[in-house]
Amino acid sequence: QVLLSRLRLFLSPGYPYEEMLRTYHNQTSTIMCSYLPDFRSFNRTKGGLIQLNHGQPQPLQYVVNAAFLASLFSDYLEAADTPGWYCGPHFYSIEVLRSFARTQMEYILGKNPLKMSYVVGHGKHYPKRVHHRGASIPKKKGVHPGCKGGWTWRDTKKPNPHIIVGAMVAGPDRHDGFKDVRRNRNYTEPTLAGNAGLVAALVALSGEGHGVDKNTMFSAVPPMFPSPPPPPAPWKP
């Protein structure tokens, strides 16, 4: 939906695409409105973490992807010389979206009631018992534990022997609580979906400028209309 909104913002292809693209653009705008606390579409913890999965476990994978999409959409609006968007009759500036993304990422990186960084290796206080096979099994030459062979280390209370630097864990519960327990993947499991969103959100929020290049963003998109025929050859008497 965000990518299709981008097509409408920058290419304005008109008929026969406009009606469908406008639908996706409106849906995108509605989704962005739902991230704002004014609309109460989603609850927030007392510490400020949005509950996009309605209080269910492993919330951070949803939060980082939302932060990325909000940052990206704000960049598209800015590149299109549009200062904001409407939520019903109310107009919101793009800075509201960026503030949402920043505050959520700051929570994940340690600005939360527990002062816990949910990205391993960042800060001084982060999870030490990540639910990850490679991080939790000690390396011993010639020893290759089978599937069930890793349960011994999964169940121990000792910290992981290997620090999986940069991995974001599943996250806290809906009360801002967190248990650094390897057995409970609802708190300590890192996922590809979550860490992809983490990287995307951090890149989108980093730097002074915003990385939207209107000249190259559609270089991989095939033309929406057939190429015009070449001009006729010069007339010769």
XYZ file of C-alpha atoms in Angstrom:
237
model
C 0.000 0.000 0.000
C 2.839 2.412 0.808
C 4.591 1.581 -2.474
C 1.379 2.032 -4.455
C 0.831 5.352 -2.692
C 4.302 6.314 -3.880
C 3.262 5.633 -7.493
C 0.316 7.973 -7.109
C 2.309 10.700 -5.356
C 5.086 10.905 -7.912
C 3.794 9.500 -11.205
C 0.081 10.429 -11.139
C -0.632 7.979 -13.965
C -4.319 8.861 -14.201
C -6.829 6.641 -16.007
C -7.180 3.660 -15.725
C -4.965 3.458 -12.626
C -6.120 6.429 -10.583
C -9.178 4.879 -8.932
C -7.294 1.847 -7.632
C -4.219 3.839 -6.594
C -6.403 6.336 -4.737
C -7.934 3.429 -2.805
C -4.506 2.207 -1.688
C -3.381 5.750 -0.900
C -6.458 6.272 1.307
C -5.826 2.958 3.066
C -2.231 3.965 3.711
C -3.341 7.284 5.175
C -5.808 5.473 7.450
C -3.104 3.088 8.658
C -0.810 6.019 9.445
C -3.633 7.679 11.380
C -4.088 4.492 13.425
C -0.497 4.801 14.707
C -1.269 8.149 16.364
C -2.358 8.193 20.021
C -5.194 10.621 19.216
C -7.221 7.868 17.562
C -6.742 5.109 20.147
C -6.831 2.408 17.482
C -4.185 0.562 19.497
C -3.460 0.544 23.197
C -0.076 1.623 24.520
C 1.784 0.369 27.551
C 2.380 2.797 30.399
C 5.900 3.152 29.038
C 4.549 4.161 25.623
C 4.996 1.038 23.473
C 2.213 0.684 20.910
C 0.418 -2.667 21.026
C -0.055 -3.412 17.342
C -0.771 -7.082 18.115
C -3.268 -6.104 20.833
C -1.232 -7.190 23.842
C -0.192 -10.558 22.457
C 3.419 -11.760 22.944
C 6.390 -10.761 20.786
C 5.265 -7.186 20.043
C 8.501 -5.636 18.800
C 8.528 -7.214 15.351
C 5.318 -5.307 14.570
C 6.517 -2.065 16.138
C 9.767 -1.799 14.178
C 8.045 -2.481 10.856
C 5.422 0.171 11.625
C 8.180 2.638 12.548
C 9.863 1.926 9.224
C 6.684 2.393 7.189
C 5.793 5.607 9.030
C 9.265 7.035 8.385
C 9.167 6.002 4.739
C 5.716 7.460 4.143
C 6.773 10.739 5.755
C 9.804 10.838 3.442
C 7.569 10.294 0.419
C 5.263 13.104 1.493
C 8.197 15.446 2.030
C 9.747 14.569 -1.341
C 6.372 15.280 -2.954
C 6.330 18.729 -1.274
C 3.381 17.669 0.869
C 3.642 18.849 4.504
C 1.305 16.209 5.928
C -1.905 14.263 5.474
C -5.504 14.238 6.688
C -7.066 11.964 9.275
C -10.717 12.788 8.749
C -11.041 16.570 9.056
C -7.777 16.925 10.967
C -4.437 17.652 9.299
C -1.217 16.174 10.716
C 2.323 17.142 9.776
C 4.900 14.598 8.654
C 6.861 15.333 11.826
C 4.093 13.626 13.811
C 4.836 10.384 11.959
C 8.572 10.725 12.494
C 8.009 11.422 16.174
C 5.962 8.212 16.436
C 8.756 6.232 14.792
C 11.485 7.824 16.943
C 9.727 7.322 20.270
C 9.009 3.663 19.517
C 12.627 3.002 18.528
C 13.870 4.866 21.614
C 11.709 2.593 23.772
C 13.282 -0.471 22.149
C 16.798 0.885 22.636
C 16.352 1.538 26.344
C 14.009 4.461 26.998
C 11.457 2.337 28.853
C 10.462 1.647 32.484
C 13.026 -1.169 32.849
C 15.821 0.838 31.170
C 16.296 -2.347 29.142
C 17.711 -2.362 25.637
C 15.956 -5.018 23.622
C 18.787 -5.024 21.092
C 21.545 -7.343 22.308
C 24.863 -5.589 22.808
C 23.387 -2.090 22.810
C 23.826 -0.230 26.075
C 24.715 -1.772 29.417
C 21.444 -3.552 30.210
C 20.232 -6.002 27.577
C 19.008 -9.655 27.442
C 21.697 -12.212 28.321
C 19.650 -15.388 27.736
C 18.478 -15.006 24.168
C 16.366 -17.873 22.806
C 18.839 -18.694 20.030
C 20.569 -22.010 19.464
C 23.857 -20.635 18.158
C 24.157 -18.116 20.983
C 23.238 -20.506 23.796
C 25.296 -23.645 22.953
C 28.998 -23.506 23.899
C 31.432 -24.252 21.127
C 33.352 -27.493 21.663
C 35.640 -28.977 19.067
C 34.193 -32.149 17.557
C 30.864 -31.804 19.388
C 27.769 -31.282 17.227
C 24.582 -31.458 19.331
C 21.506 -32.921 17.647
C 18.080 -31.334 17.670
C 17.266 -32.334 21.243
C 20.884 -32.035 22.294
C 20.498 -28.277 22.661
C 17.857 -28.549 25.358
C 20.498 -28.850 28.085
C 21.706 -25.335 27.346
C 18.212 -24.036 26.626
C 17.142 -24.964 30.144
C 20.162 -23.661 32.043
C 19.934 -20.357 33.892
C 23.436 -19.321 32.907
C 23.892 -16.436 30.442
C 24.527 -17.336 26.807
C 28.187 -18.178 26.105
C 28.006 -16.185 22.858
C 26.650 -12.640 22.576
C 24.469 -12.321 19.487
C 25.268 -8.648 18.978
C 22.604 -6.601 17.211
C 19.759 -9.094 17.578
C 16.438 -7.666 18.731
C 14.478 -10.005 20.990
C 10.699 -10.528 21.008
C 10.137 -7.813 23.588
C 8.224 -6.997 26.759
C 4.676 -7.859 27.719
C 1.761 -5.415 27.709
C 2.699 -4.257 31.201
C 6.270 -3.288 30.183
C 7.534 -6.404 31.982
C 10.322 -8.604 30.663
C 11.729 -11.966 31.726
C 15.251 -12.759 30.580
C 14.495 -16.474 30.326
C 15.764 -18.595 27.461
C 12.877 -21.066 27.681
C 10.277 -18.350 27.124
C 10.545 -17.340 23.486
C 7.733 -14.808 23.948
C 10.331 -12.567 25.596
C 13.737 -13.600 24.304
C 13.385 -14.975 20.753
C 14.915 -12.933 17.908
C 13.235 -13.307 14.512
C 14.224 -12.481 10.946
C 11.018 -10.490 10.448
C 11.720 -8.397 13.537
C 15.382 -7.763 12.828
C 14.706 -6.880 9.184
C 12.246 -4.253 10.414
C 14.736 -3.055 13.033
C 17.433 -2.416 10.438
C 14.974 -0.767 8.045
C 13.612 1.553 10.737
C 17.054 2.570 11.980
C 18.210 3.320 8.435
C 15.042 5.311 7.721
C 15.538 7.428 10.861
C 19.311 7.881 10.590
C 21.184 10.739 8.988
C 20.297 14.377 8.572
C 18.689 14.120 5.137
C 16.036 11.724 3.949
C 17.043 9.238 1.303
C 14.319 9.569 -1.293
C 15.726 10.161 -4.770
C 12.877 11.061 -7.081
C 15.088 10.562 -10.104
C 15.999 6.936 -9.414
C 13.223 5.516 -7.201
C 11.348 4.136 -10.219
C 14.351 2.853 -12.132
C 13.314 -0.784 -11.506
C 9.637 -0.216 -12.288
C 8.576 -1.103 -15.843
C 6.860 1.693 -17.776
C 3.142 1.938 -17.131
C 2.417 3.058 -20.689
C 3.821 1.858 -24.036
C 6.831 3.771 -25.286
C 6.020 6.323 -27.988
C 7.028 5.328 -31.487
C 10.303 6.735 -32.797
C 10.092 9.908 -34.889
C 9.962 9.480 -38.658
C 13.166 9.642 -40.652
C 14.136 13.082 -41.960
C 12.367 13.941 -45.215
C 14.538 13.959 -48.239
C 13.365 15.527 -51.521
